[in-house]
Coordinates of C-alpha atoms in Angstrom, one line a residue:
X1 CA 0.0 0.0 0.0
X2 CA 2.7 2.4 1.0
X3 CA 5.0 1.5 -2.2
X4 CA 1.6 2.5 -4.3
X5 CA 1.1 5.9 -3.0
X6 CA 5.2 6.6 -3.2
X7 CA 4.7 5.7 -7.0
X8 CA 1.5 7.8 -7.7
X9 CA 2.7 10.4 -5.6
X10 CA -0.3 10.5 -2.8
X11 CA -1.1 9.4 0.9
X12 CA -4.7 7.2 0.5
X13 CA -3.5 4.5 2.8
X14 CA -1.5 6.0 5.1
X15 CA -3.8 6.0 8.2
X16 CA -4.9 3.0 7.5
X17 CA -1.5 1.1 7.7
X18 CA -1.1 3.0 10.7
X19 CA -4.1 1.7 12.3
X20 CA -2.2 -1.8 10.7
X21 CA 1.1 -1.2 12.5
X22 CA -0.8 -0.6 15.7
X23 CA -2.3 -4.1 15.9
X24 CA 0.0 -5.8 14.9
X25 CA 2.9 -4.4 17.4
X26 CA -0.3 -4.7 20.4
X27 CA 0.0 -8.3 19.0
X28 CA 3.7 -8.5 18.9
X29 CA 5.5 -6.0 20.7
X30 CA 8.5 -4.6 19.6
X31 CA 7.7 -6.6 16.3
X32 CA 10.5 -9.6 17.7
X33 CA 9.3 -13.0 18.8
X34 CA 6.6 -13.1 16.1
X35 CA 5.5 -16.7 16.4
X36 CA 4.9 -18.5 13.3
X37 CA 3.8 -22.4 13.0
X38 CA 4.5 -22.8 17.0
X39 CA 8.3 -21.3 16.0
X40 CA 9.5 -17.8 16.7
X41 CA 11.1 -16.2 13.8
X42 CA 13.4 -13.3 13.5
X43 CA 12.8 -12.3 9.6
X44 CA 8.8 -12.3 10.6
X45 CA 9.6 -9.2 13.0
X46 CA 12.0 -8.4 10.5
X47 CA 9.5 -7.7 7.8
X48 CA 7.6 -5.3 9.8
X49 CA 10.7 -3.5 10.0
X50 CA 10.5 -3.8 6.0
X51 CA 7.2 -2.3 5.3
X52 CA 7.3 0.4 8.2
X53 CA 11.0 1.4 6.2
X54 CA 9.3 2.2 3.2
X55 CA 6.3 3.7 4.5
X56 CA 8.8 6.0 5.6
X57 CA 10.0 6.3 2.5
X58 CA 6.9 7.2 1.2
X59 CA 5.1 9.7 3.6
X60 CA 8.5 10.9 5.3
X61 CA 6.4 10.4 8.6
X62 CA 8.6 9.5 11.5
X63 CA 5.8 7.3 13.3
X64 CA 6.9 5.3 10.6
X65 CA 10.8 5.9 10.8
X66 CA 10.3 4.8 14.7
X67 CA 8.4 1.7 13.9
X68 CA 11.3 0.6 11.6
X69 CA 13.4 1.5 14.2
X70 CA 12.2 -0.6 16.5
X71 CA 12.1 -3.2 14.3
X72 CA 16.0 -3.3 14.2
X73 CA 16.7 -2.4 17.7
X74 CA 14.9 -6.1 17.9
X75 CA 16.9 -7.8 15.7
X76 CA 20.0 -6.5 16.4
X77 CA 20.1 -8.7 19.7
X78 CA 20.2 -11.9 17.8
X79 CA 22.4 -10.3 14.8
X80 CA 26.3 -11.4 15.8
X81 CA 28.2 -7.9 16.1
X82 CA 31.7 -6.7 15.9
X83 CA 32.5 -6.5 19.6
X84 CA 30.9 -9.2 20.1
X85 CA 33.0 -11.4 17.6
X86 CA 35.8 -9.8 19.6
X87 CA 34.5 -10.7 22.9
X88 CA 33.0 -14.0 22.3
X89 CA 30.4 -13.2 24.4
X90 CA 26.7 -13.6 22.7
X91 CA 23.7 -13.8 25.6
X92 CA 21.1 -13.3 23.3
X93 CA 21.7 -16.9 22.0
X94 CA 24.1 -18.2 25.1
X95 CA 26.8 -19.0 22.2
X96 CA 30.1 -17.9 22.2
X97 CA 31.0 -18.8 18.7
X98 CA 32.0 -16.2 16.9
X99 CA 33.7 -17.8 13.7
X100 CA 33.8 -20.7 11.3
X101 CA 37.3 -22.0 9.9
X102 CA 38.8 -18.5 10.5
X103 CA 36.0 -15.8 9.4
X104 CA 34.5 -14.2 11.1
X105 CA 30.2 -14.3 11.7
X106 CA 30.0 -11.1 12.6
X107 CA 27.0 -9.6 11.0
X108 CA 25.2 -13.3 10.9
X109 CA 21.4 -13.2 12.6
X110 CA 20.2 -15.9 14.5
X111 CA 17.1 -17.8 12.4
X112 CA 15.1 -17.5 15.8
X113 CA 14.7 -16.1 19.2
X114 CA 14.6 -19.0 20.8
X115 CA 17.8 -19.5 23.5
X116 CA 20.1 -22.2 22.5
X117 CA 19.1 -21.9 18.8
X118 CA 22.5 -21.3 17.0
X119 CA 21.3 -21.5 13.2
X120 CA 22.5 -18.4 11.3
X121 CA 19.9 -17.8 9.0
X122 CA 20.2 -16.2 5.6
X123 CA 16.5 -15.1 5.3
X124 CA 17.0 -13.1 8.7
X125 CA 20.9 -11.8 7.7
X126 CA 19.3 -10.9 4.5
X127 CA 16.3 -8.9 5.9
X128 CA 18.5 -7.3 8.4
X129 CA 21.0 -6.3 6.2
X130 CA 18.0 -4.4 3.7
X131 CA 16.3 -2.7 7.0
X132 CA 19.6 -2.0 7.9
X133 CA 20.6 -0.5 4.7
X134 CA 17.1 1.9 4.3
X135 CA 17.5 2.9 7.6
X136 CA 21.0 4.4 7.1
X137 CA 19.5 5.8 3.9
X138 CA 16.7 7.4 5.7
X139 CA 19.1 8.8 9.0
X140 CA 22.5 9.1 7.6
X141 CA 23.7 7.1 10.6
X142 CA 26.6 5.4 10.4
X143 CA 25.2 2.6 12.8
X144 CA 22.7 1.8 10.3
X145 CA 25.3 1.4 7.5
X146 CA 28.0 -0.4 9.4
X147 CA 25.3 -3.4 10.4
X148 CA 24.6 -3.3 6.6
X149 CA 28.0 -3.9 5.3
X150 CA 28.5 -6.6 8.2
X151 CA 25.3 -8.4 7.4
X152 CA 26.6 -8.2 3.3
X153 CA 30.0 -9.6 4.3
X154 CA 29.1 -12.8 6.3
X155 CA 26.0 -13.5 3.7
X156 CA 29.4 -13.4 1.0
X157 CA 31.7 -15.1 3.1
X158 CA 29.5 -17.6 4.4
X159 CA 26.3 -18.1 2.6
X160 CA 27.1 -17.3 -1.2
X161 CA 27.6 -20.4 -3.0
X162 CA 30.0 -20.1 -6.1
X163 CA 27.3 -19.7 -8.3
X164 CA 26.4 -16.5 -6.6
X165 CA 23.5 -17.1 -5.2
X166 CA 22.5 -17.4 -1.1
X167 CA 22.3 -20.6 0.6
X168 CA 19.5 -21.1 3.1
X169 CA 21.7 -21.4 6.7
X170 CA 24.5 -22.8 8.8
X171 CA 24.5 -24.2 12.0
X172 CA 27.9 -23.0 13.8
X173 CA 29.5 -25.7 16.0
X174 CA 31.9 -26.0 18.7
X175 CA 34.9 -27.2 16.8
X176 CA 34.4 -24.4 14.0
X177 CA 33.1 -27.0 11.3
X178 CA 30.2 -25.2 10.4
X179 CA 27.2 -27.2 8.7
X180 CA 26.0 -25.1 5.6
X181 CA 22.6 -26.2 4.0
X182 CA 23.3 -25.6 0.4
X183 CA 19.5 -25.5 -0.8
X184 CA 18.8 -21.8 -2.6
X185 CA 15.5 -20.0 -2.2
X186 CA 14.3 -17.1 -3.8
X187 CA 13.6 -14.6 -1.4
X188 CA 16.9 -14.9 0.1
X189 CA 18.4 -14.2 -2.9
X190 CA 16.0 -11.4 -3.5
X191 CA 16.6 -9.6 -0.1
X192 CA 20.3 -10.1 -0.8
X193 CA 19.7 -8.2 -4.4
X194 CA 17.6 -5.3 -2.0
X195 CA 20.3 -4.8 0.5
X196 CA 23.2 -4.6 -2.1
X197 CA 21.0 -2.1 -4.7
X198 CA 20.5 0.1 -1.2
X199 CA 24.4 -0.2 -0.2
X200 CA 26.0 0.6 -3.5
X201 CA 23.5 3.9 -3.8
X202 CA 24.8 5.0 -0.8
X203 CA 28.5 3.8 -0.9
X204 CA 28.9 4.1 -4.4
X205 CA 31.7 1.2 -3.6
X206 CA 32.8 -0.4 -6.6
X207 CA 33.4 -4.0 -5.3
X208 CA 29.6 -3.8 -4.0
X209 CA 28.5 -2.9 -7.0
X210 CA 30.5 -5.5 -8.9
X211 CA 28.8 -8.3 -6.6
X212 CA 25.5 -6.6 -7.1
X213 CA 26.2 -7.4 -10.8
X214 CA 27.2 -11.1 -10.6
X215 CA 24.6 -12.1 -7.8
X216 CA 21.8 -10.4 -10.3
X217 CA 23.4 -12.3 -13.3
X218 CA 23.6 -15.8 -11.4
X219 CA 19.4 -15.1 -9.9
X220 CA 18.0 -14.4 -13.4
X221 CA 19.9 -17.3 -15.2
X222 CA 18.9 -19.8 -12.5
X223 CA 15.9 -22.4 -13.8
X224 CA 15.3 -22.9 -9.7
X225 CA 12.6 -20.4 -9.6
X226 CA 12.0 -19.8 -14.0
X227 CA 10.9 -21.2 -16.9
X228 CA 13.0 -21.0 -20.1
X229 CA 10.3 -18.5 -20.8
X230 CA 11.7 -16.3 -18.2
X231 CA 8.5 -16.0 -16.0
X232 CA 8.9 -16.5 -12.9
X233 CA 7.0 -20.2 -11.1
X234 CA 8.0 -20.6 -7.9
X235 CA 5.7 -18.0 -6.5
X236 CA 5.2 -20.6 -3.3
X237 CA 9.1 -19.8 -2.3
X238 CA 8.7 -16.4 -3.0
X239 CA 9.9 -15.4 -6.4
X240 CA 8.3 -11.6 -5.9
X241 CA 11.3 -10.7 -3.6
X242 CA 13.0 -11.0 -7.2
X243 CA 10.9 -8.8 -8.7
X244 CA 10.8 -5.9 -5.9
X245 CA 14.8 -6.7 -5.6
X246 CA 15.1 -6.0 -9.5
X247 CA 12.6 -2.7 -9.5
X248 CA 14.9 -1.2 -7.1
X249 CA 17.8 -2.2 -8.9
X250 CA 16.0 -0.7 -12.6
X251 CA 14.9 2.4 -10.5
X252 CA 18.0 3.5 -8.4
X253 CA 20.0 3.1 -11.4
X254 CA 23.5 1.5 -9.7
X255 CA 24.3 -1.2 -12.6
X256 CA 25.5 -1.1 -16.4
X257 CA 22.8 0.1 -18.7
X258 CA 23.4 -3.0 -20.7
X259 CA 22.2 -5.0 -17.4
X260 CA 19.3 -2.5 -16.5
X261 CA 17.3 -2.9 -19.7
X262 CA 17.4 -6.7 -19.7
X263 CA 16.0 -5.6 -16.3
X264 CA 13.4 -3.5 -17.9
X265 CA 12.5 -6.7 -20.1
X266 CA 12.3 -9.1 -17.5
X267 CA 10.3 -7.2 -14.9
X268 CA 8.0 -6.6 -17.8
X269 CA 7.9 -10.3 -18.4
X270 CA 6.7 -10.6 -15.3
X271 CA 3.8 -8.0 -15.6
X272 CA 2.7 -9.3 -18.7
X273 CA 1.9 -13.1 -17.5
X274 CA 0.2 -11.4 -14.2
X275 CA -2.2 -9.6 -16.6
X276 CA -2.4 -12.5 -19.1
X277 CA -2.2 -15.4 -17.2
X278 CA -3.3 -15.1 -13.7
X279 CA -6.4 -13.5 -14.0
X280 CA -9.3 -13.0 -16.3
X281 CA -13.0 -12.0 -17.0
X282 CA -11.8 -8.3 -15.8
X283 CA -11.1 -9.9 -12.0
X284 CA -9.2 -8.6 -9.6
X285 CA -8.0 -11.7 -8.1
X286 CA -4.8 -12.8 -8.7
X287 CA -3.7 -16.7 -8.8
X288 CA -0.2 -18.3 -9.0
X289 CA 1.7 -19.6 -10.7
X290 CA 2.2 -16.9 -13.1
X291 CA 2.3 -19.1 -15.9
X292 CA -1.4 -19.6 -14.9
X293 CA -4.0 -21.0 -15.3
X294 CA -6.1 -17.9 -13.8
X295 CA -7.6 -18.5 -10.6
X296 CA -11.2 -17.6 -9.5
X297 CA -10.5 -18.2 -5.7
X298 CA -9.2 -15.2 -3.4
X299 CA -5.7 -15.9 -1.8
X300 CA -3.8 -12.8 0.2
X301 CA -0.6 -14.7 -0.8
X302 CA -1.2 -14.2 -4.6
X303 CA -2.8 -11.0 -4.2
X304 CA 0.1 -9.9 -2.4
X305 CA 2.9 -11.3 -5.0
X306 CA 1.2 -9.8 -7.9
X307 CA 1.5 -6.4 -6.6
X308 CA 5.2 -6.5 -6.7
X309 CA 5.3 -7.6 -10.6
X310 CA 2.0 -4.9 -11.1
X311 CA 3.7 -2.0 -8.9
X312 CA 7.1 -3.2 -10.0
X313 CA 5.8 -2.7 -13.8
X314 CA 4.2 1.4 -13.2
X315 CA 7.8 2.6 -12.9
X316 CA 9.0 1.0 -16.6
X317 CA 6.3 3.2 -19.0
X318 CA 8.1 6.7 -19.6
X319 CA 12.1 5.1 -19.8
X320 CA 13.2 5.0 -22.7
X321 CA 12.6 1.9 -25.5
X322 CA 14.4 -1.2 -24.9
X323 CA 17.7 -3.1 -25.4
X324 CA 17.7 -5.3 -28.2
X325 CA 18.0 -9.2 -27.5
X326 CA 21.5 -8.9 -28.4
X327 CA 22.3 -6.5 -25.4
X328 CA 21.3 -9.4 -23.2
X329 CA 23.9 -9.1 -20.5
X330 CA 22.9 -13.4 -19.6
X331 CA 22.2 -14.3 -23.4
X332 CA 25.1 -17.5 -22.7
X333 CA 22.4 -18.9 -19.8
X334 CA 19.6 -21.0 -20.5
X335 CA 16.4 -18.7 -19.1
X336 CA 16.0 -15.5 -20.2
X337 CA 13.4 -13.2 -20.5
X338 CA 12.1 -13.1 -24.3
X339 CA 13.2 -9.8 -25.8
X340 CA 10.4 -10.4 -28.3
X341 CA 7.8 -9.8 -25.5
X342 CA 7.0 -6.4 -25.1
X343 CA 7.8 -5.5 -21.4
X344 CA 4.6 -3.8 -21.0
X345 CA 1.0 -2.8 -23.3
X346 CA 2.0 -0.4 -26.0
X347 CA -1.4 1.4 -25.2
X348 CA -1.7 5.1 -24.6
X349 CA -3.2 4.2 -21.4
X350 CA -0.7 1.4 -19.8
X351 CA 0.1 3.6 -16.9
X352 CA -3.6 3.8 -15.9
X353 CA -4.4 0.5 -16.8
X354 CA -1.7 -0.6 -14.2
X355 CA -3.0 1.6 -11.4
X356 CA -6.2 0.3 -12.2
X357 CA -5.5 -3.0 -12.0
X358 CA -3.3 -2.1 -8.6
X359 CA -6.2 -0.3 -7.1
X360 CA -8.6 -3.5 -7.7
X361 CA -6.1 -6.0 -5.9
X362 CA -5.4 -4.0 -3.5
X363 CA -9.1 -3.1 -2.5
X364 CA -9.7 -6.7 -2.4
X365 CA -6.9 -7.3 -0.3
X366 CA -7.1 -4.6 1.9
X367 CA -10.9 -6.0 2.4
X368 CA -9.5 -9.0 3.3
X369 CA -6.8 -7.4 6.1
X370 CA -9.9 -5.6 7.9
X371 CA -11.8 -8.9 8.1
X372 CA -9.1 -11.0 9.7
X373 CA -8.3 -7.7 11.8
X374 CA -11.3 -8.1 13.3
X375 CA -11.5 -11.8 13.5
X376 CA -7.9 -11.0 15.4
X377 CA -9.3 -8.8 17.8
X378 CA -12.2 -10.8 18.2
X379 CA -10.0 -13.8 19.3
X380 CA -8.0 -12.1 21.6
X381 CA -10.8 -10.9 23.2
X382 CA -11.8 -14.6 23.8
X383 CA -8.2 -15.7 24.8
X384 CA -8.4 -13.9 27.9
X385 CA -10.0 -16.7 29.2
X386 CA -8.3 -19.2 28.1
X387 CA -4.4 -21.0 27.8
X388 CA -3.3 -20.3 24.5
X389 CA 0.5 -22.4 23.7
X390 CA 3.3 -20.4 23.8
X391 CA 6.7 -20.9 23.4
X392 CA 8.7 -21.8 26.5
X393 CA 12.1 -20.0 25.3
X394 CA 14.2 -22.4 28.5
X395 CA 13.0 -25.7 26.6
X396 CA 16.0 -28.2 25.7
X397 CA 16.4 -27.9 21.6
X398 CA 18.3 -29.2 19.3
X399 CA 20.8 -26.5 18.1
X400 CA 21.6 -28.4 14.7
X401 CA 17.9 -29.0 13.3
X402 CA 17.4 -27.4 9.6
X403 CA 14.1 -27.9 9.9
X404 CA 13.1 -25.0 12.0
X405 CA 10.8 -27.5 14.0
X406 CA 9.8 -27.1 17.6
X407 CA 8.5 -30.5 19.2
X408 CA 5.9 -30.6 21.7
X409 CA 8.7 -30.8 24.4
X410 CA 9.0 -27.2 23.9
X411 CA 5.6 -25.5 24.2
X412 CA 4.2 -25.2 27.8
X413 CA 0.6 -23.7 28.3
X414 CA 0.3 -20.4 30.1
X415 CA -2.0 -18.2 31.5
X416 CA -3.0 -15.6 28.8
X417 CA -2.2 -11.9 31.0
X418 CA -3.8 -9.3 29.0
X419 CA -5.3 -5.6 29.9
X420 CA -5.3 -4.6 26.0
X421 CA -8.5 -4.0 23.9
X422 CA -9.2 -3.8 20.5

């Protein structure tokens, strides 16, 4: 919502993600220990800190700039810092391993809140390092940036595989032989994309920017998350962080032209299958995959990922026309994006045909939010008296799982001890 008004230059749902950022720190305060399937996960918080960033961005309101703020401040207690490598002291997690076969992990955040969970995650080290990143954008603090450039550094020393893309996590050990699992997802190696476009604006380094080039080379050649057709399947891994990665790449202009209009061409890619594909009949309900076929049942998820190809797409109209196929910076991989598809409609009206289509899904969506808001509120109301599970953060667990997973051994009931209302 907040990215839509920044584009169309208004404020139409500014109080009403405020109202949104209300519940949902009354819910989870401080935005940290944000329980999700019965585990409490740092890049949930994390993605509060996100949104609340660039609502900033937007509206330049500083309720907003505090919310992301807070955010951080959150994560930063589980994110491994300088002194702290130094020291060897770490009580957030009770670990005082601070580097695997010589490097360092400073800059590495913890996959979860949970005490005696030592899994560095790269969905949380990614998400901290772009929060990070805007927020020394937005304050010009130096804090901000130097937990940036940590959180890039141990995702490249530790995490980026030598195709150049992220791996999902390690699990430090005692005797410094750190277990990596090597399996890629796409929103890591979205957020990854996000926090390097942010760095190499501010920094203007030219190393950053020369792994912002290779890491965005490596993402759109890999068939993990594309067809040969370019478009983008695995929207239930999270192939929009892609998208939103490469729209901030294309709009802050930090990489070769050659690279920024195969940019322009993929991205549009992207908004054309949305449009064709995924929906139909004039709906404004969004299915996935984007390769269809469209879907006639409501789903926030898809909603949600088609606004980043649709608002991802309004910014492309007025450039200039596009590279030809032979400008194609990845033309030696396997996928690319079709230069033969036009990136967008050639219609006098595409830019109001997009903002139509992005007012629709998001009215339906944002529909959607105020129903479960009030089924939320409802049900806390109810929980007062009643045991709801929570997590018992002093439960035994195994500090090498993968798997995220939290057995019953480790949730306890508990009186619910509430005086808030809805």
């Amino acid at each position: 919502m907040a990215e839509f008004d920044r584009l169309t230059n208004q404020t139409k749902y500014k109080q009403t993600l405020k109202q949104y950022f209300a519940l949902a720190e009354s819910v989870y305060p401080g935005f940290s220990n944000v329980l999700l399937f019965y585990f409490l996960k740092l890049n949930e918080g994390l993605s509060y800190g996100y949104a609340a960033a660039r609502a900033y961005t937007a509206y330049q309101d500083p309720d907003f700039l505090d919310l992301a703020v807070t955010s951080w401040t959150s994560a930063r207690r589980y994110t491994i810092s300088k002194e702290q490598a130094v020291s060897g002291n770490i009580d957030a997690n009770q670990s005082n391993l601070t580097s695997c076969q010589g490097a360092t992990l400073t800059g590495g955040t913890y996959m979860s809140a949970v005490s005696n969970r030592t899994i560095l995650d790269s969905f949380a080290s990614s998400f901290f390092l772009v929060v990070s990143a805007l927020l020394a954008e937005a304050t010009s603090n130096r804090t901000y940036l130097d937990a940036a450039i940590e959180s890039a550094n141990f995702i490249q020393s530790h995490l980026l595989n030598p195709s150049n893309t992220v791996m999902a996590l390690m699990a430090p050990t005692s005797n410094e032989s750190c277990s990596v699992d090597s399996s890629v997802y796409a929103p890591q190696c979205g957020l990854f994309i996000e926090g390097l476009v942010i760095l190499a604006d501010i920094t203007r380094n030219t190393s950053t920017e020369a792994l912002l080039r290779s890491t965005v080379v490596a993402v759109l050649a890999d068939t993990l998350w594309q067809g040969l057709d370019g478009i983008i399947t695995a929207m239930d891994t999270g192939g929009h962080y892609i998208v939103r990665a490469l729209a901030a790449l294309y709009e802050r202009n930090t990489t070769t032209s050659d690279l920024r209009e195969y940019i322009k061409e993929y991205i549009g890619v992207q908004y054309n299958a949305v449009v064709e594909h995924t929906t139909s009949g004039g709906s404004n309900i969004y299915g996935t995959p984007w390769t269809g076929p469209p879907s006639t049942s409501f789903s926030s998820v898809n909603q949600t990922v088609a606004m980043s190809a649709l608002l991802s797409a309004i910014q492309l109209i007025d450039d200039q026309p596009l590279s030809k196929s032979s400008d194609n910076p990845t033309s030696s991989h396997s996928s690319t994006a079709s230069a033969t598809t036009p990136p967008l409609s050639p219609k006098k009206n595409a830019t109001g045909a997009i903002v139509g289509g992005v007012v629709g899904g998001l009215a339906v969506l944002v529909l959607t939010i105020v129903c479960v808001t009030v089924l939320l509120c409802r049900r806390r109301h109810r929980q007062r008296n009643h045991t709801p599970i929570v997590v018992d953060e002093s439960s035994p667990t195994n500090n090498h799982s993968f798997h995220g997973y939290v057995s019953s051994r480790d949730i306890r009931r508990a009186p619910y001890k509430s005086d808030e209302k809805c």
